[in-house]
Amino acid sequence: MLASELKLVSEPSPRQGSIRTIAVTSGKGGVGKTSIATNLSLALAINGHRTMLLDADMGMANVDVLLGIHADKNLLDVLNGNSKLEDIVINGPHDLKIIPAASGKRDLASLGANECAGIVHAFSEVDDCIDTLVIDTATGIADSVVTFCRASNDILVVAGHDPAALKDSIALVTVLHTEYGINRFRLLPNLVQDEQEGLRLYAAFQKSLHHFHEVIVTYAGFVPFDEHVRQAANAHEAVIEVSPKSRAAMAVANLAQRVDHWPLPRTALGHTEFFVERLINQNNVEMEVKS
């Protein structure tokens, strides 16, 4: 299937002065979600965006591993009241700000909605002026995934080419829509052979959701399978840094360029309090509906 044969959702031009929040998520592990979140964050930072990467894959965190960064403190210290959020921020390559989580910690893996909301609210402590926040969520439909997706402006669903990965991604979108009223998503086929395979995956995704008329899924491009990604991960480096001319790195760089044309939030607060405000507004709407 060619691009001309597939109806793609067009985007209006972006507005300046607002902060963008991108939740990178997936329905199934093993599709390269964290690699996409990490490399996209670096690509945005390289392009001049004041970017922060939040590792919100509670209990299975590995952003720091991919970048070869040692974190003395993480989100668990914030939740325990031992540190403020601003105290655990790490300065990464190209001035990328990184908020690490903890790997293998049951306390983080089993966080409920209230604890995750506490992390969202903790962003009011961060004084760094950023214009882009990328969130690497957990996989599936855990409370943390719901919380961070609801609090984000854009939801980037990373989907693999195998049937199980596609099915789980469709299930994730279905739950976020039917139970939480989220209607807009962006699909990024990853580890595919070429653009035609990416477009076929996008077409199958749309077909499976055709009965949800309110749901709009935008094609975000594709990232091909590339051995350079595995090599970079084994070296604890980002592929966009060590192999910038590789197919995968160039695809992520192109994705970062397209992000500039995604619509920005309507409210421009110039501070990460927008993240808190968005969640509070969502909760207020729910309270009004229930009352």
Short mmCIF file of N, CA and C in Angstrom, two decimals, residues 167-288:
data_model
loop_
_atom_site.label_atom_id
_atom_site.label_comp_id
_atom_site.label_asym_id
_atom_site.label_seq_id
_atom_site.Cartn_x
_atom_site.Cartn_y
_atom_site.Cartn_z
N LYS A 167 -2.14 -6.22 18.49
CA LYS A 167 -3.36 -6.45 19.26
C LYS A 167 -3.31 -5.73 20.60
N ASP A 168 -2.17 -5.79 21.28
CA ASP A 168 -2.05 -5.15 22.59
C ASP A 168 -2.08 -3.63 22.47
N SER A 169 -1.53 -3.08 21.40
CA SER A 169 -1.58 -1.64 21.20
C SER A 169 -3.00 -1.17 20.95
N ILE A 170 -3.75 -1.96 20.19
CA ILE A 170 -5.16 -1.64 19.93
C ILE A 170 -5.95 -1.71 21.23
N ALA A 171 -5.65 -2.70 22.06
CA ALA A 171 -6.34 -2.83 23.35
C ALA A 171 -6.05 -1.64 24.25
N LEU A 172 -4.80 -1.16 24.23
CA LEU A 172 -4.41 0.01 25.02
C LEU A 172 -5.22 1.23 24.61
N VAL A 173 -5.28 1.50 23.32
CA VAL A 173 -6.03 2.65 22.82
C VAL A 173 -7.51 2.50 23.14
N THR A 174 -8.05 1.30 23.00
CA THR A 174 -9.46 1.06 23.28
C THR A 174 -9.80 1.39 24.73
N VAL A 175 -8.97 0.94 25.67
CA VAL A 175 -9.22 1.21 27.08
C VAL A 175 -9.09 2.69 27.39
N LEU A 176 -8.05 3.34 26.86
CA LEU A 176 -7.86 4.77 27.12
C LEU A 176 -9.03 5.58 26.57
N HIS A 177 -9.62 5.11 25.48
CA HIS A 177 -10.76 5.84 24.91
C HIS A 177 -12.06 5.53 25.65
N THR A 178 -12.39 4.26 25.81
CA THR A 178 -13.69 3.89 26.36
C THR A 178 -13.81 4.21 27.85
N GLU A 179 -12.71 4.10 28.59
CA GLU A 179 -12.78 4.30 30.04
C GLU A 179 -12.31 5.69 30.49
N TYR A 180 -11.54 6.37 29.65
CA TYR A 180 -10.98 7.65 30.09
C TYR A 180 -11.21 8.78 29.09
N GLY A 181 -11.92 8.50 28.01
CA GLY A 181 -12.33 9.54 27.08
C GLY A 181 -11.22 10.16 26.25
N ILE A 182 -10.09 9.48 26.10
CA ILE A 182 -9.00 10.00 25.27
C ILE A 182 -9.29 9.63 23.83
N ASN A 183 -9.26 10.62 22.96
CA ASN A 183 -9.69 10.40 21.57
C ASN A 183 -8.57 10.52 20.53
N ARG A 184 -7.46 11.13 20.90
CA ARG A 184 -6.41 11.39 19.90
C ARG A 184 -5.12 10.66 20.26
N PHE A 185 -4.59 9.97 19.27
CA PHE A 185 -3.37 9.20 19.45
C PHE A 185 -2.50 9.35 18.21
N ARG A 186 -1.22 9.06 18.39
CA ARG A 186 -0.28 9.02 17.27
C ARG A 186 0.36 7.64 17.25
N LEU A 187 0.39 7.01 16.09
CA LEU A 187 0.93 5.66 15.98
C LEU A 187 2.30 5.70 15.32
N LEU A 188 3.28 5.06 15.96
CA LEU A 188 4.62 4.95 15.40
C LEU A 188 4.99 3.48 15.26
N PRO A 189 4.87 2.92 14.05
CA PRO A 189 5.35 1.56 13.83
C PRO A 189 6.87 1.51 14.00
N ASN A 190 7.35 0.58 14.81
CA ASN A 190 8.78 0.45 15.06
C ASN A 190 9.25 -0.95 14.68
N LEU A 191 10.52 -1.04 14.34
CA LEU A 191 11.15 -2.32 13.98
C LEU A 191 10.52 -2.93 12.73
N VAL A 192 10.02 -2.10 11.83
CA VAL A 192 9.45 -2.59 10.57
C VAL A 192 10.52 -2.56 9.48
N GLN A 193 10.25 -3.24 8.38
CA GLN A 193 11.25 -3.32 7.32
C GLN A 193 11.36 -2.05 6.50
N ASP A 194 10.20 -1.43 6.23
CA ASP A 194 10.20 -0.24 5.39
C ASP A 194 8.91 0.54 5.62
N GLU A 195 8.75 1.64 4.88
CA GLU A 195 7.58 2.49 5.07
C GLU A 195 6.29 1.77 4.68
N GLN A 196 6.34 0.95 3.65
CA GLN A 196 5.12 0.25 3.25
C GLN A 196 4.61 -0.66 4.35
N GLU A 197 5.53 -1.34 5.05
CA GLU A 197 5.10 -2.17 6.17
C GLU A 197 4.53 -1.31 7.30
N GLY A 198 5.14 -0.14 7.51
CA GLY A 198 4.62 0.78 8.51
C GLY A 198 3.22 1.26 8.18
N LEU A 199 2.99 1.57 6.92
CA LEU A 199 1.66 2.02 6.49
C LEU A 199 0.62 0.90 6.56
N ARG A 200 1.04 -0.32 6.28
CA ARG A 200 0.11 -1.45 6.40
C ARG A 200 -0.29 -1.64 7.86
N LEU A 201 0.68 -1.49 8.77
CA LEU A 201 0.37 -1.61 10.19
C LEU A 201 -0.59 -0.50 10.63
N TYR A 202 -0.35 0.70 10.13
CA TYR A 202 -1.22 1.84 10.45
C TYR A 202 -2.64 1.60 9.93
N ALA A 203 -2.75 1.06 8.71
CA ALA A 203 -4.05 0.78 8.12
C ALA A 203 -4.80 -0.28 8.93
N ALA A 204 -4.09 -1.32 9.37
CA ALA A 204 -4.71 -2.37 10.19
C ALA A 204 -5.15 -1.80 11.53
N PHE A 205 -4.35 -0.90 12.08
CA PHE A 205 -4.68 -0.26 13.35
C PHE A 205 -5.97 0.54 13.22
N GLN A 206 -6.05 1.35 12.18
CA GLN A 206 -7.25 2.16 11.96
C GLN A 206 -8.48 1.28 11.73
N LYS A 207 -8.31 0.22 10.96
CA LYS A 207 -9.44 -0.67 10.66
C LYS A 207 -10.00 -1.29 11.92
N SER A 208 -9.12 -1.65 12.85
CA SER A 208 -9.57 -2.29 14.09
C SER A 208 -10.33 -1.33 14.99
N LEU A 209 -10.12 -0.03 14.79
CA LEU A 209 -10.77 0.98 15.63
C LEU A 209 -11.86 1.75 14.89
N HIS A 210 -12.28 1.24 13.73
CA HIS A 210 -13.19 2.00 12.88
C HIS A 210 -14.55 2.25 13.54
N HIS A 211 -14.94 1.38 14.48
CA HIS A 211 -16.24 1.54 15.13
C HIS A 211 -16.21 2.62 16.21
N PHE A 212 -15.02 3.08 16.58
CA PHE A 212 -14.89 4.21 17.51
C PHE A 212 -14.75 5.48 16.68
N HIS A 213 -15.87 6.09 16.33
CA HIS A 213 -15.85 7.21 15.39
C HIS A 213 -15.15 8.44 15.94
N GLU A 214 -15.08 8.56 17.28
CA GLU A 214 -14.46 9.75 17.88
C GLU A 214 -12.94 9.65 17.92
N VAL A 215 -12.40 8.44 17.75
CA VAL A 215 -10.96 8.23 17.88
C VAL A 215 -10.24 8.66 16.59
N ILE A 216 -9.23 9.48 16.76
CA ILE A 216 -8.40 9.93 15.64
C ILE A 216 -6.98 9.43 15.88
N VAL A 217 -6.49 8.59 15.00
CA VAL A 217 -5.13 8.07 15.09
C VAL A 217 -4.31 8.65 13.95
N THR A 218 -3.28 9.39 14.29
CA THR A 218 -2.42 10.02 13.30
C THR A 218 -1.18 9.18 13.07
N TYR A 219 -0.81 9.04 11.82
CA TYR A 219 0.41 8.31 11.46
C TYR A 219 1.61 9.19 11.77
N ALA A 220 2.49 8.74 12.65
CA ALA A 220 3.63 9.55 13.09
C ALA A 220 4.91 9.22 12.33
N GLY A 221 4.79 8.37 11.31
CA GLY A 221 5.98 7.92 10.59
C GLY A 221 6.33 6.51 11.05
N PHE A 222 7.54 6.07 10.73
CA PHE A 222 7.96 4.72 11.11
C PHE A 222 9.44 4.73 11.43
N VAL A 223 9.86 3.72 12.19
CA VAL A 223 11.28 3.52 12.48
C VAL A 223 11.64 2.10 12.06
N PRO A 224 12.59 1.94 11.15
CA PRO A 224 12.90 0.61 10.64
C PRO A 224 13.75 -0.22 11.60
N PHE A 225 13.71 -1.53 11.41
CA PHE A 225 14.63 -2.40 12.14
C PHE A 225 16.05 -2.05 11.71
N ASP A 226 16.93 -1.93 12.69
CA ASP A 226 18.30 -1.49 12.40
C ASP A 226 19.22 -2.11 13.45
N GLU A 227 20.19 -2.86 13.00
CA GLU A 227 21.13 -3.51 13.91
C GLU A 227 21.92 -2.50 14.73
N HIS A 228 22.04 -1.27 14.22
CA HIS A 228 22.78 -0.24 14.96
C HIS A 228 22.12 0.07 16.31
N VAL A 229 20.80 -0.11 16.40
CA VAL A 229 20.10 0.16 17.65
C VAL A 229 20.56 -0.80 18.74
N ARG A 230 20.65 -2.09 18.40
CA ARG A 230 21.11 -3.08 19.37
C ARG A 230 22.56 -2.82 19.77
N GLN A 231 23.38 -2.49 18.79
CA GLN A 231 24.79 -2.22 19.07
C GLN A 231 24.94 -1.03 20.00
N ALA A 232 24.16 0.01 19.76
CA ALA A 232 24.22 1.20 20.61
C ALA A 232 23.75 0.87 22.02
N ALA A 233 22.67 0.09 22.14
CA ALA A 233 22.15 -0.28 23.46
C ALA A 233 23.17 -1.09 24.24
N ASN A 234 23.87 -2.00 23.57
CA ASN A 234 24.88 -2.80 24.24
C ASN A 234 26.05 -1.95 24.73
N ALA A 235 26.27 -0.83 24.05
CA ALA A 235 27.34 0.08 24.45
C ALA A 235 26.84 1.16 25.41
N HIS A 236 25.57 1.07 25.81
CA HIS A 236 24.94 2.04 26.72
C HIS A 236 25.00 3.46 26.13
N GLU A 237 24.66 3.53 24.85
CA GLU A 237 24.63 4.82 24.16
C GLU A 237 23.38 4.89 23.30
N ALA A 238 23.01 6.09 22.92
CA ALA A 238 21.85 6.30 22.05
C ALA A 238 22.29 6.19 20.60
N VAL A 239 21.48 5.51 19.79
CA VAL A 239 21.86 5.30 18.40
C VAL A 239 21.96 6.63 17.64
N ILE A 240 21.16 7.61 18.06
CA ILE A 240 21.20 8.89 17.36
C ILE A 240 22.51 9.64 17.63
N GLU A 241 23.22 9.22 18.69
CA GLU A 241 24.51 9.81 19.02
C GLU A 241 25.66 9.09 18.32
N VAL A 242 25.66 7.75 18.40
CA VAL A 242 26.81 6.99 17.92
C VAL A 242 26.70 6.61 16.44
N SER A 243 25.48 6.53 15.92
CA SER A 243 25.28 6.19 14.50
C SER A 243 24.22 7.09 13.90
N PRO A 244 24.51 8.40 13.82
CA PRO A 244 23.47 9.35 13.37
C PRO A 244 23.02 9.16 11.93
N LYS A 245 23.82 8.46 11.13
CA LYS A 245 23.46 8.24 9.73
C LYS A 245 22.78 6.89 9.51
N SER A 246 22.57 6.14 10.57
CA SER A 246 21.88 4.86 10.43
C SER A 246 20.41 5.09 10.12
N ARG A 247 19.76 4.07 9.60
CA ARG A 247 18.36 4.20 9.19
C ARG A 247 17.46 4.57 10.37
N ALA A 248 17.68 3.89 11.51
CA ALA A 248 16.84 4.15 12.67
C ALA A 248 17.06 5.55 13.21
N ALA A 249 18.32 5.97 13.30
CA ALA A 249 18.63 7.30 13.82
C ALA A 249 18.03 8.39 12.94
N MET A 250 18.12 8.22 11.63
CA MET A 250 17.56 9.22 10.72
C MET A 250 16.04 9.25 10.80
N ALA A 251 15.43 8.08 11.02
CA ALA A 251 13.97 8.04 11.17
C ALA A 251 13.53 8.78 12.42
N VAL A 252 14.27 8.61 13.53
CA VAL A 252 13.94 9.32 14.77
C VAL A 252 14.19 10.81 14.61
N ALA A 253 15.26 11.17 13.90
CA ALA A 253 15.53 12.58 13.64
C ALA A 253 14.40 13.21 12.83
N ASN A 254 13.88 12.47 11.86
CA ASN A 254 12.74 12.96 11.08
C ASN A 254 11.49 13.10 11.96
N LEU A 255 11.30 12.17 12.89
CA LEU A 255 10.18 12.26 13.82
C LEU A 255 10.29 13.52 14.67
N ALA A 256 11.49 13.82 15.14
CA ALA A 256 11.71 15.03 15.94
C ALA A 256 11.39 16.28 15.13
N GLN A 257 11.70 16.26 13.85
CA GLN A 257 11.37 17.39 12.99
C GLN A 257 9.86 17.54 12.86
N ARG A 258 9.14 16.42 12.75
CA ARG A 258 7.69 16.48 12.61
C ARG A 258 7.02 16.94 13.90
N VAL A 259 7.63 16.65 15.03
CA VAL A 259 7.07 17.09 16.31
C VAL A 259 6.87 18.61 16.32
N ASP A 260 7.75 19.33 15.65
CA ASP A 260 7.63 20.79 15.60
C ASP A 260 6.33 21.24 14.96
N HIS A 261 5.71 20.38 14.17
CA HIS A 261 4.47 20.74 13.47
C HIS A 261 3.23 20.16 14.14
N TRP A 262 3.42 19.47 15.25
CA TRP A 262 2.26 19.02 16.01
C TRP A 262 1.65 20.20 16.74
N PRO A 263 0.33 20.27 16.84
CA PRO A 263 -0.31 21.38 17.56
C PRO A 263 0.14 21.44 19.00
N LEU A 264 0.35 22.63 19.49
CA LEU A 264 0.78 22.84 20.87
C LEU A 264 -0.43 23.05 21.77
N PRO A 265 -0.25 22.87 23.11
CA PRO A 265 -1.36 23.11 24.03
C PRO A 265 -1.88 24.53 23.94
N ARG A 266 -3.15 24.69 24.23
CA ARG A 266 -3.77 26.02 24.13
C ARG A 266 -3.25 26.97 25.19
N THR A 267 -2.97 26.46 26.39
CA THR A 267 -2.54 27.31 27.50
C THR A 267 -1.03 27.31 27.59
N ALA A 268 -0.40 28.49 27.58
CA ALA A 268 1.04 28.61 27.67
C ALA A 268 1.42 29.19 29.01
N LEU A 269 1.85 28.31 29.93
CA LEU A 269 2.22 28.77 31.25
C LEU A 269 3.71 29.02 31.38
N GLY A 270 4.51 28.47 30.45
CA GLY A 270 5.94 28.68 30.50
C GLY A 270 6.60 27.96 31.65
N HIS A 271 5.95 26.98 32.26
CA HIS A 271 6.49 26.29 33.42
C HIS A 271 5.87 24.90 33.47
N THR A 272 6.53 23.96 34.11
CA THR A 272 6.02 22.60 34.14
C THR A 272 4.73 22.46 34.94
N GLU A 273 4.23 23.54 35.52
CA GLU A 273 2.93 23.48 36.21
C GLU A 273 1.81 23.13 35.24
N PHE A 274 2.07 23.30 33.93
CA PHE A 274 1.06 22.92 32.94
C PHE A 274 0.72 21.44 33.08
N PHE A 275 1.69 20.64 33.49
CA PHE A 275 1.50 19.22 33.64
C PHE A 275 0.53 18.94 34.78
N VAL A 276 0.71 19.67 35.87
CA VAL A 276 -0.20 19.57 37.01
C VAL A 276 -1.58 20.07 36.62
N GLU A 277 -1.62 21.22 35.97
CA GLU A 277 -2.89 21.84 35.62
C GLU A 277 -3.74 20.93 34.74
N ARG A 278 -3.11 20.25 33.82
CA ARG A 278 -3.85 19.39 32.90
C ARG A 278 -4.52 18.25 33.66
N LEU A 279 -3.79 17.65 34.62
CA LEU A 279 -4.37 16.55 35.38
C LEU A 279 -5.49 17.05 36.28
N ILE A 280 -5.28 18.23 36.92
CA ILE A 280 -6.30 18.79 37.79
C ILE A 280 -7.57 19.08 37.00
N ASN A 281 -7.42 19.63 35.80
CA ASN A 281 -8.58 19.94 34.97
C ASN A 281 -9.34 18.66 34.60
N GLN A 282 -8.59 17.57 34.31
CA GLN A 282 -9.23 16.30 33.99
C GLN A 282 -10.05 15.81 35.19
N ASN A 283 -9.46 15.90 36.39
CA ASN A 283 -10.16 15.43 37.59
C ASN A 283 -11.38 16.28 37.90
N ASN A 284 -11.28 17.59 37.67
CA ASN A 284 -12.42 18.47 37.93
C ASN A 284 -13.60 18.13 37.02
N VAL A 285 -13.29 17.82 35.76
CA VAL A 285 -14.35 17.44 34.83
C VAL A 285 -15.05 16.18 35.30
N GLU A 286 -14.26 15.19 35.77
CA GLU A 286 -14.83 13.94 36.24
C GLU A 286 -15.72 14.19 37.46
N MET A 287 -15.29 15.07 38.37
CA MET A 287 -16.07 15.35 39.56
C MET A 287 -17.40 16.01 39.21
N GLU A 288 -17.38 16.89 38.19
CA GLU A 288 -18.61 17.56 37.77
C GLU A 288 -19.57 16.54 37.15
#
